[in-house]
Coordinates of C-alpha atoms in Angstrom, one line a residue:
X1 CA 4.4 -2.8 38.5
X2 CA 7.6 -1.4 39.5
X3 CA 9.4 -4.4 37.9
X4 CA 7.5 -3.9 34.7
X5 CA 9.2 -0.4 34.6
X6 CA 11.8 -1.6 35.0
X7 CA 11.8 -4.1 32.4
X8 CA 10.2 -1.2 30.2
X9 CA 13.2 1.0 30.7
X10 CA 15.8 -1.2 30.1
X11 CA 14.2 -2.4 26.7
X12 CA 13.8 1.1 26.1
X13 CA 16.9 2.4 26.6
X14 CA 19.1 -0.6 25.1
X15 CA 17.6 0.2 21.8
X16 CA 17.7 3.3 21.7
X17 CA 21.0 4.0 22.3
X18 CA 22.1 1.2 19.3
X19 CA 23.7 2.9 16.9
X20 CA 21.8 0.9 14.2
X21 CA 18.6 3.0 16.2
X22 CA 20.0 6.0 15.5
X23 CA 21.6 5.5 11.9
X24 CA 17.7 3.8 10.5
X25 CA 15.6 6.6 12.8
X26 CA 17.6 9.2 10.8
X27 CA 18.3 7.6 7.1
X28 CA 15.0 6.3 6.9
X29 CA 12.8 9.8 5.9
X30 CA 16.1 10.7 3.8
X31 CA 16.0 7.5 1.9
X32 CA 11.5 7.7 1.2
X33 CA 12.1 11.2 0.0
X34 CA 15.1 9.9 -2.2
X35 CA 12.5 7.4 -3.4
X36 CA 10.3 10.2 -4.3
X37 CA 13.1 12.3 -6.0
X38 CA 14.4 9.5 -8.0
X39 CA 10.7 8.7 -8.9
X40 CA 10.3 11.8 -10.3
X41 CA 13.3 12.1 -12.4
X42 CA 12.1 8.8 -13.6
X43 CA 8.8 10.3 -15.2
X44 CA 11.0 12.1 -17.2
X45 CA 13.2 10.0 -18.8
X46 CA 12.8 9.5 -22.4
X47 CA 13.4 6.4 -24.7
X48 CA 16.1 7.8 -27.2
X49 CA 15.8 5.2 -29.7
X50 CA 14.5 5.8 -33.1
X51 CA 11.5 3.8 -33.8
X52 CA 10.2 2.8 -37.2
X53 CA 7.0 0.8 -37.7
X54 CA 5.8 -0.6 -41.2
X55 CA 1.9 -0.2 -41.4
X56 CA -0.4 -2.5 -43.6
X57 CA -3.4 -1.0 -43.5
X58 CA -6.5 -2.9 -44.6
X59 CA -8.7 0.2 -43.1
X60 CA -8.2 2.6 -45.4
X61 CA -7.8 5.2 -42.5
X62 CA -4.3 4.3 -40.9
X63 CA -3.0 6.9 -43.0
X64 CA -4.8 9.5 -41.7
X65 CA -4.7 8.8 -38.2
X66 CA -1.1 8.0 -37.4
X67 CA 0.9 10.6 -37.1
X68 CA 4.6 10.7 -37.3
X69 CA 6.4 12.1 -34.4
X70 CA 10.0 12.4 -32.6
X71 CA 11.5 8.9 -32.6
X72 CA 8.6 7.6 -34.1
X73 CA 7.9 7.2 -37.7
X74 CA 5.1 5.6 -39.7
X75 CA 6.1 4.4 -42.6
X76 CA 3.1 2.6 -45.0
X77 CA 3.3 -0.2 -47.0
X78 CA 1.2 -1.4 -49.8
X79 CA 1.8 -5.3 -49.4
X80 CA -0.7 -7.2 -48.2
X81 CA 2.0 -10.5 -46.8
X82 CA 4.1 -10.2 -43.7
X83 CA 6.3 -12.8 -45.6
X84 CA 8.3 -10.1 -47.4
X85 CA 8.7 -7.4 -44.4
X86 CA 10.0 -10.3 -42.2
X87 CA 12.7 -11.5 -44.5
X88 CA 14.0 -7.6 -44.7
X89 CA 12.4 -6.5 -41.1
X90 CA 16.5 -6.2 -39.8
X91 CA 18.2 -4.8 -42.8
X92 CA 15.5 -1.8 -43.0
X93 CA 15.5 -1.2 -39.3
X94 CA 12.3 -1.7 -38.6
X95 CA 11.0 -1.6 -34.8
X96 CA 7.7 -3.3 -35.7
X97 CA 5.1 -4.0 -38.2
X98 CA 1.5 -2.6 -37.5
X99 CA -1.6 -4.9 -39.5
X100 CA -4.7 -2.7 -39.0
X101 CA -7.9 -4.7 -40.2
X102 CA -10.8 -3.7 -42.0
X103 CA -13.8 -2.0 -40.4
X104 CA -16.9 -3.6 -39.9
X105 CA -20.2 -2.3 -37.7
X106 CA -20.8 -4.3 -34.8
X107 CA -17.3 -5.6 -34.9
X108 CA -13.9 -4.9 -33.5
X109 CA -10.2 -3.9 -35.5
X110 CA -7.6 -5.9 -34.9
X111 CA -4.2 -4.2 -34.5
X112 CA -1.8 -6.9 -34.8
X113 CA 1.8 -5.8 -34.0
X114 CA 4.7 -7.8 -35.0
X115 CA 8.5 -7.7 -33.8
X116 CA 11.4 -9.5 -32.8
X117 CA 11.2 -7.9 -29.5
X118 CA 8.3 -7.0 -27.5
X119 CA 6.7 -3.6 -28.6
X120 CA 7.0 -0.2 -25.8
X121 CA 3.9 0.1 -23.8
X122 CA 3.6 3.7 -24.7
X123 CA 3.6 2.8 -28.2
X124 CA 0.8 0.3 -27.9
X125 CA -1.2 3.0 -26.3
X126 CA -0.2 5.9 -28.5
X127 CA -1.5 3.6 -31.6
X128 CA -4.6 2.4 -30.1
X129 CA -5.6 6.1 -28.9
X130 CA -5.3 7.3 -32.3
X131 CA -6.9 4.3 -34.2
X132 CA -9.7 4.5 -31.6
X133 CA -10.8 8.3 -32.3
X134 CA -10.3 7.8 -36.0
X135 CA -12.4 4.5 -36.8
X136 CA -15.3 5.7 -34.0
X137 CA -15.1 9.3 -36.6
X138 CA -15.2 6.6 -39.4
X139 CA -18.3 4.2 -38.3
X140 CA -20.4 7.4 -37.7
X141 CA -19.4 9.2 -41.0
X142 CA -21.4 5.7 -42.6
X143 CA -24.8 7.0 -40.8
X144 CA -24.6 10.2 -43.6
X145 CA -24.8 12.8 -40.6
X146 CA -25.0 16.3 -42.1
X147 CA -22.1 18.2 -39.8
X148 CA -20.9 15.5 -37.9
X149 CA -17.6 17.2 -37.2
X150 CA -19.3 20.3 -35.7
X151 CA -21.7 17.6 -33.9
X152 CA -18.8 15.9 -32.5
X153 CA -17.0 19.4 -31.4
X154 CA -20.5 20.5 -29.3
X155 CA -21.3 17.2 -28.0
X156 CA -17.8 16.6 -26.0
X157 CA -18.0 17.7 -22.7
X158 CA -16.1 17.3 -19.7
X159 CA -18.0 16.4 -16.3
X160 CA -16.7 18.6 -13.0
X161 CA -18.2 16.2 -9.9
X162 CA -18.3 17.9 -7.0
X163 CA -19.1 16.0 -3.7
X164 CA -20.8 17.4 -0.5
X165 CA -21.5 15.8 3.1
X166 CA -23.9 17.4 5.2
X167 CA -23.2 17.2 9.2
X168 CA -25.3 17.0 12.0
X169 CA -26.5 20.5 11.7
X170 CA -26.6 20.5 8.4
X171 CA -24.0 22.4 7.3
X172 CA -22.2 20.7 4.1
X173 CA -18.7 20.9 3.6
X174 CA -16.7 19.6 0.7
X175 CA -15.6 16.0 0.2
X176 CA -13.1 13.7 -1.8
X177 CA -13.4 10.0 -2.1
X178 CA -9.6 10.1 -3.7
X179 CA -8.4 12.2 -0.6
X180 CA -10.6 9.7 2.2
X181 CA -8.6 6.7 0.3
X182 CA -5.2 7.7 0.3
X183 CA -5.5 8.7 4.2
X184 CA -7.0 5.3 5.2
X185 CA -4.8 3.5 2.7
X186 CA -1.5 4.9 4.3
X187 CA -2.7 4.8 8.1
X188 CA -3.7 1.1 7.4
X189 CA -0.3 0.0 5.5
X190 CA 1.3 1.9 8.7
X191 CA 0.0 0.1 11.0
X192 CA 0.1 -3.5 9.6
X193 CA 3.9 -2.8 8.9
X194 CA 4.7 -1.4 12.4
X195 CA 2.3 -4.8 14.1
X196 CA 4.9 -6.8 11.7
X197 CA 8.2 -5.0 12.3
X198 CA 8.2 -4.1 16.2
X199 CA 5.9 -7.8 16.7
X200 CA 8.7 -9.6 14.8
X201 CA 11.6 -7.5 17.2
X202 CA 9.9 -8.4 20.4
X203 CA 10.0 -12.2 19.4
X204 CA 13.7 -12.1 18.4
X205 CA 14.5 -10.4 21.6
X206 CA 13.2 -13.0 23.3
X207 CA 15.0 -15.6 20.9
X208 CA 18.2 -14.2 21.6
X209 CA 18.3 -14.1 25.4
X210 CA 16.8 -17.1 25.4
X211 CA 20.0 -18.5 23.3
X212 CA 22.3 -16.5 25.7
X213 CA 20.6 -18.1 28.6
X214 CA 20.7 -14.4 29.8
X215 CA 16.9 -14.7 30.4
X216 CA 17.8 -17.1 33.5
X217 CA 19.1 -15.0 35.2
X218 CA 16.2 -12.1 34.9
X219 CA 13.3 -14.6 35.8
X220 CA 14.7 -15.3 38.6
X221 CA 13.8 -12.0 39.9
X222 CA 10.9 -10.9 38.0
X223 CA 7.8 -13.0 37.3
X224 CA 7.6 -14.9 33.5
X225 CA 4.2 -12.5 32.4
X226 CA 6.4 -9.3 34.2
X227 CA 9.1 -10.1 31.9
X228 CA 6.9 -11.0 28.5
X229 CA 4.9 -7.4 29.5
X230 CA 8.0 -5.6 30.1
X231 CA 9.6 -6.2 26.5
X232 CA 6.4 -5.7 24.7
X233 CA 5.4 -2.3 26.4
X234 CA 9.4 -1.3 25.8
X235 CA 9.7 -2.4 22.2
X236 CA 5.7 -0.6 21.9
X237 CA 7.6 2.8 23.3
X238 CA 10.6 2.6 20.7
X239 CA 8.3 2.0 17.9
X240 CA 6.3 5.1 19.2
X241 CA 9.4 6.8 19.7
X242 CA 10.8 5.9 15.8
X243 CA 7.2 6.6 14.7
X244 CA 7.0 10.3 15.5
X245 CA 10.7 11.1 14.4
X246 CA 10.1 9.6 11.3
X247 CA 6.5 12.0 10.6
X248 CA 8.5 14.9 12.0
X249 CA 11.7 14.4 9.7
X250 CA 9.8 14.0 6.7
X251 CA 7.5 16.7 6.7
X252 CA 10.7 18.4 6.7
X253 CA 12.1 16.7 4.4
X254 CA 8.9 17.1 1.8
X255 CA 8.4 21.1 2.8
X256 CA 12.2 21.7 1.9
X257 CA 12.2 19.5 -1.3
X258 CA 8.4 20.3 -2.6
X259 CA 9.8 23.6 -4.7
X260 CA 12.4 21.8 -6.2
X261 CA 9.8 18.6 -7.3
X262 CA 7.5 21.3 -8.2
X263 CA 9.1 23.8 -10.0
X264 CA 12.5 22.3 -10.8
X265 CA 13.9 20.3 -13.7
X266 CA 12.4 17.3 -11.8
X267 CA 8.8 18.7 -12.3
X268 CA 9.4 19.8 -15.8
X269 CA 10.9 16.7 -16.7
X270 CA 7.3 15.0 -15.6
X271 CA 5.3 17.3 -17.4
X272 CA 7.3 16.7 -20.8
X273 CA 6.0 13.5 -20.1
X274 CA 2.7 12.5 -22.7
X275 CA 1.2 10.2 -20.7
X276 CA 2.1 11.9 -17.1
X277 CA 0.9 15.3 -18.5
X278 CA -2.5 13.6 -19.6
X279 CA -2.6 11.9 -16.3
X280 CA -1.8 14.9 -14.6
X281 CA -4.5 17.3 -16.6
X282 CA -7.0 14.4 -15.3
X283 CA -5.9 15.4 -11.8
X284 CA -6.2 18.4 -12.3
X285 CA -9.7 18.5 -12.9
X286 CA -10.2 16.1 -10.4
X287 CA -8.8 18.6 -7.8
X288 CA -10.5 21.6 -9.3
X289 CA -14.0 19.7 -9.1
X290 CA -13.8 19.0 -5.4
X291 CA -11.7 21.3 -3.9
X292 CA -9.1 20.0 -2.7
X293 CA -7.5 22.1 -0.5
X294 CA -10.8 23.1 1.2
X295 CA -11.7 19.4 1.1
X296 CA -8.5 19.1 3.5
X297 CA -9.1 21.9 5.4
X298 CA -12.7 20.1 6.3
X299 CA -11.0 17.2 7.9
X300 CA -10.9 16.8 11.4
X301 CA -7.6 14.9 11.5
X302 CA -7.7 14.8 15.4
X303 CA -10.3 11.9 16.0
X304 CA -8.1 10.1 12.9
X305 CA -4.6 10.6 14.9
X306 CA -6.3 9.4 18.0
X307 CA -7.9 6.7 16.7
X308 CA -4.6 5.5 14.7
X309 CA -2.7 5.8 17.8
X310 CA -5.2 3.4 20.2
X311 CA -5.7 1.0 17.0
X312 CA -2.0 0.5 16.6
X313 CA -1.2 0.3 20.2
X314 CA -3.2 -2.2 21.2
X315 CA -3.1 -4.0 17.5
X316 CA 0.6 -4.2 18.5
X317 CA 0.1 -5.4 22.0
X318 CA -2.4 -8.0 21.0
X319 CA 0.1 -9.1 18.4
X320 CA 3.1 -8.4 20.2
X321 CA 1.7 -11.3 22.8
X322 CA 1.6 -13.6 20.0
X323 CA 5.0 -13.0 18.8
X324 CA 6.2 -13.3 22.6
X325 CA 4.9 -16.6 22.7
X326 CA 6.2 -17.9 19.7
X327 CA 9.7 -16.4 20.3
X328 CA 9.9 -18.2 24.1
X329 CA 8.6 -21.5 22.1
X330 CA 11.8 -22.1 20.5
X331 CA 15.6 -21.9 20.0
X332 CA 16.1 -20.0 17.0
X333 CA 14.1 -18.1 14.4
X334 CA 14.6 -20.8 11.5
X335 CA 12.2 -23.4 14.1
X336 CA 9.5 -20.0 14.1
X337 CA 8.7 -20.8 10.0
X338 CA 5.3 -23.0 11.0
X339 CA 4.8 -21.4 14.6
X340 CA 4.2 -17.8 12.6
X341 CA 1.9 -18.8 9.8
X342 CA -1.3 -18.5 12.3
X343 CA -0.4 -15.3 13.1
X344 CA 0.6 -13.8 10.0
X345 CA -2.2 -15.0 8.2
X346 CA -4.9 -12.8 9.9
X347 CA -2.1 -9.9 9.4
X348 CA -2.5 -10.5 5.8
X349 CA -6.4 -11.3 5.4
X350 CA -6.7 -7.6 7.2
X351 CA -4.4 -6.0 4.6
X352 CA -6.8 -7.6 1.9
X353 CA -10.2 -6.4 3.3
X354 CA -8.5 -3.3 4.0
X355 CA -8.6 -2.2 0.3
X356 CA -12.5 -3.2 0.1
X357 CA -13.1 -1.3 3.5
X358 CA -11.9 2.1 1.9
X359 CA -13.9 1.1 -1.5
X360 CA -17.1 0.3 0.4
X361 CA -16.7 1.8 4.0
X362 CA -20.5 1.1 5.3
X363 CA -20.6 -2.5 3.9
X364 CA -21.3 -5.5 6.3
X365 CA -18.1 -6.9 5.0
X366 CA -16.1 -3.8 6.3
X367 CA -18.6 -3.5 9.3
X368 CA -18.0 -7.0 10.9
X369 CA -14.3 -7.5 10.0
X370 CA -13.9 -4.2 11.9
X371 CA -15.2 -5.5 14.9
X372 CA -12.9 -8.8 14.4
X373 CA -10.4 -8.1 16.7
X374 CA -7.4 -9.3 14.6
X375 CA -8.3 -7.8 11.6
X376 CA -9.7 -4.7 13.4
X377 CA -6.9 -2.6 13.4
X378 CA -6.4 -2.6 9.6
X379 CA -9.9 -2.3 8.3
X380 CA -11.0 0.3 10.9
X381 CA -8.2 3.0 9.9
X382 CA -9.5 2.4 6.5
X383 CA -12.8 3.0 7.3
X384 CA -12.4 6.2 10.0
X385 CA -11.8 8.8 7.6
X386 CA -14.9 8.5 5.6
X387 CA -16.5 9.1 9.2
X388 CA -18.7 6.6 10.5
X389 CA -20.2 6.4 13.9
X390 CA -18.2 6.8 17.2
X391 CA -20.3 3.7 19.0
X392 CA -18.0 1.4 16.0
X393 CA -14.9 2.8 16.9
X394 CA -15.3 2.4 20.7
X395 CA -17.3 -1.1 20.6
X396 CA -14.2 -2.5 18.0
X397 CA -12.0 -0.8 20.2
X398 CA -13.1 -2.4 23.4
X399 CA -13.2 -5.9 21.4
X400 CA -9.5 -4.9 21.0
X401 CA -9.0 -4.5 24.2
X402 CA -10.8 -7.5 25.6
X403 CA -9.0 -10.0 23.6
X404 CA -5.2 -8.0 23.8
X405 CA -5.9 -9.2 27.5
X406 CA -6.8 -12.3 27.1
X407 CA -4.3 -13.0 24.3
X408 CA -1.9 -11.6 26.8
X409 CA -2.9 -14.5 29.7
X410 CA -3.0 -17.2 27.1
X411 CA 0.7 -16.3 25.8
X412 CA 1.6 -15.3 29.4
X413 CA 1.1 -19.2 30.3
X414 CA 3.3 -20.8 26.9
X415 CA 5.9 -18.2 28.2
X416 CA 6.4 -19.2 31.3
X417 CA 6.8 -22.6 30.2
X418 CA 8.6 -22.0 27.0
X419 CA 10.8 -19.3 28.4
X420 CA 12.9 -22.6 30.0
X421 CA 12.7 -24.9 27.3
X422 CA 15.8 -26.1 25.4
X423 CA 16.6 -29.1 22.4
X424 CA 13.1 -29.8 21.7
X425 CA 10.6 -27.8 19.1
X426 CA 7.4 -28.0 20.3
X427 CA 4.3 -28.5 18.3
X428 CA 1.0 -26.3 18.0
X429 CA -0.5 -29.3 20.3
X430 CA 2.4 -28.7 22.7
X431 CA 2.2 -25.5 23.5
X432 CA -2.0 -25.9 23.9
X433 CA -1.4 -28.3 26.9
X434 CA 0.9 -25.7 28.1
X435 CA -1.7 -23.5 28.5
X436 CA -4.2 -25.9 30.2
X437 CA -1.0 -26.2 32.9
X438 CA -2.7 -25.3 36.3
X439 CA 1.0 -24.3 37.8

């Protein structure tokens, strides 16, 4: 064991004190709240050009419904050909011409748009809101209904869910689906991402002292599996290490800049926005439905934390074994292309059945792939927050455990072997009968 710390200190400390540590430990919270800033601002910005669209109407209620605005002018025509608005389309300055068909029950209008460039998005959307309201308005004024308008005007309503979960002694508390989802989306994208980046590190490490024949020199102090734990519990610890100063620097970061995105020209900027303000209004009421804040308030982040912590450890170390192996298999990391598709590929299937694990948390889908130990790690984190019972979370975490060790004896055995292999690329075959080697 002491050799292990050893090996553990050394990995730890010779990364650390890299200046390219330090300079990606520190610029990386600036450079995800710059992201969020620069997002921001770009809510805001506005198309400047002056857009002009020629309208044939075949409806009869174009007219009525779309309304000029800034940058964006209607202008009606009574031909009935595209033939003569395409020959003068460029001279007049058009930015599109709008067909809107005739209205039939039981049928949908066409809007046909035409251009010599593809039409804005927003545009699309502006016309079809306003064509929608006005031909639904249109369809029911044909059924002769005395004070439809005032019908209309009682009838719309706007739903305020509110969701409650009662616990064991059943007390409720407040609950959000949206809240539940974003926690155990950005826990799960954490931890496949840190299995990927600190996995992938551990196998270059390996590559490169392997290529610097530096790594003859260590075994021949230290056991092949003391060396191959070593690294992995060292890179585990800087990963750790990089983890926490990244949460602690951008809380920071987001406290000190959240009154400037709020209440600055950034924030006003997003509400002058149409379609951010209507999205934002629809938040709104989602947040005042269900509480938000007391939502929050309800959670008991400490069993999440925990959890996270034990799912990525050992989600690392079982992968981190993998990586190890595949690293002492070869020379250099252009021969790990076909080595790394078997162990990417679970990686990626979790990531997948992550986003139906936080959609459907108590499905035998989510339930089994949760207990798969390679997928585990993913799908569990999605599924924690929306509380299920502790007996999963300890059953998949001792599946986890199980097969980290056994993982961690089969890779220990292509190590040892691979660790002192030079000029030849070895085959998934291969490195099996390396494994069934007795000494």
């Amino acid at each position: 064991m002491k050799k292990i710390f050893l090996i553990i200190e050394r990995e730890f400390l010779t990364r650390v004190k890299k200046k390219s540590f330090i300079i990606i430990t520190l610029l990386a919270p600036l450079f995800f709240a710059a992201l969020l800033v620069t997002s921001f601002f770009l809510q805001g910005v506005k198309d400047t050009e002056d857009k002009t669209i020629m309208v044939i109407d075949h409806s009869g209620i174009a007219e009525q419904a779309l309304e000029s605005a800034d940058l964006l002018t209607f202008v009606f025509s009574p031909a009935t050909s595209l033939d003569s608005i395409k020959q003068n389309f460029k001279q007049e300055k058009l930015y599109a011409v709008l067909v809107v068909g005739q209205i039939t029950n039981n049928a949908p209008v066409s809007l046909e748009m035409y251009s010599f460039k593809q039409p804005n998005l927003d545009v699309q959307k502006n016309i079809e809101r306003s064509l929608k309201r006005a031909i639904e308005t249109e369809k029911l004024k044909t059924y002769n209904i005395e004070g439809l308008d005032a019908i209309l005007a009682d009838v719309k309503t706007d739903l305020l869910v509110k969701t409650f979960v009662w616990d064991e002694s059943g007390k409720e508390k407040a609950s959000n689906s949206i809240i539940f989802m974003g926690i155990s989306y950005i826990l799960s994208i954490l931890i496949y991402a840190f299995i990927f980046m600190f996995g992938a590190l551990v196998m270059r490490s390996i590559i490169e002292e392997k290529a610097s024949r530096i790594v003859e020199v260590i075994i021949s102090s230290v056991k092949p599996f003391q060396l191959m734990m070593g690294k992995i519990i060292g890179v585990a610890s800087v990963g750790l290490l990089q983890f926490i100063i990244w949460v602690v620097l951008t809380i920071i970061i987001f406290v000190s800049v959240q009154g400037f995105i709020g209440g600055g020209e950034a924030g006003q900027m997003m509400v002058a926005d149409p379609v951010t303000q209507e999205a934002m209004q629809q938040f709104a009421k989602e947040a005042n439905s269900s509480d938000m804040f007391t939502v929050i308030a309800n959670i008991n982040f400490l069993p999440i934390i925990i959890s996270f912590l034990f799912f990525f450890l050992f989600g690392y170390l079982l992968y981190a074994s993998l990586f190890a192996a595949i690293g002492s298999a070869v020379e250099n990391e252009a021969d790990t292309q076909q080595l790394m598709l078997p162990v990417t590929i679970p990686l990626i299937i979790g990531l997948l059945l992550m986003v139906h694990a936080f959609q459907y948390p108590d499905s035998s889908l989510s339930f089994w792939t949760s207990m798969v130990p390679f997928t585990s790690p993913m799908v569990m984190m999605a599924r924690i927050p929306f509380g299920i019972p502790t007996w999963q979370i300890i059953l998949s975490l001792s599946i986890l455990f199980v097969t980290f060790l056994a993982l961690v004896w089969f890779a220990g055995k292509i190590y040892r072997v691979g660790i002192l292999m030079y000029g030849k690329k070895p085959s998934l075959k291969e490195m099996w009968k390396w494994i069934r080697y007795k000494n």
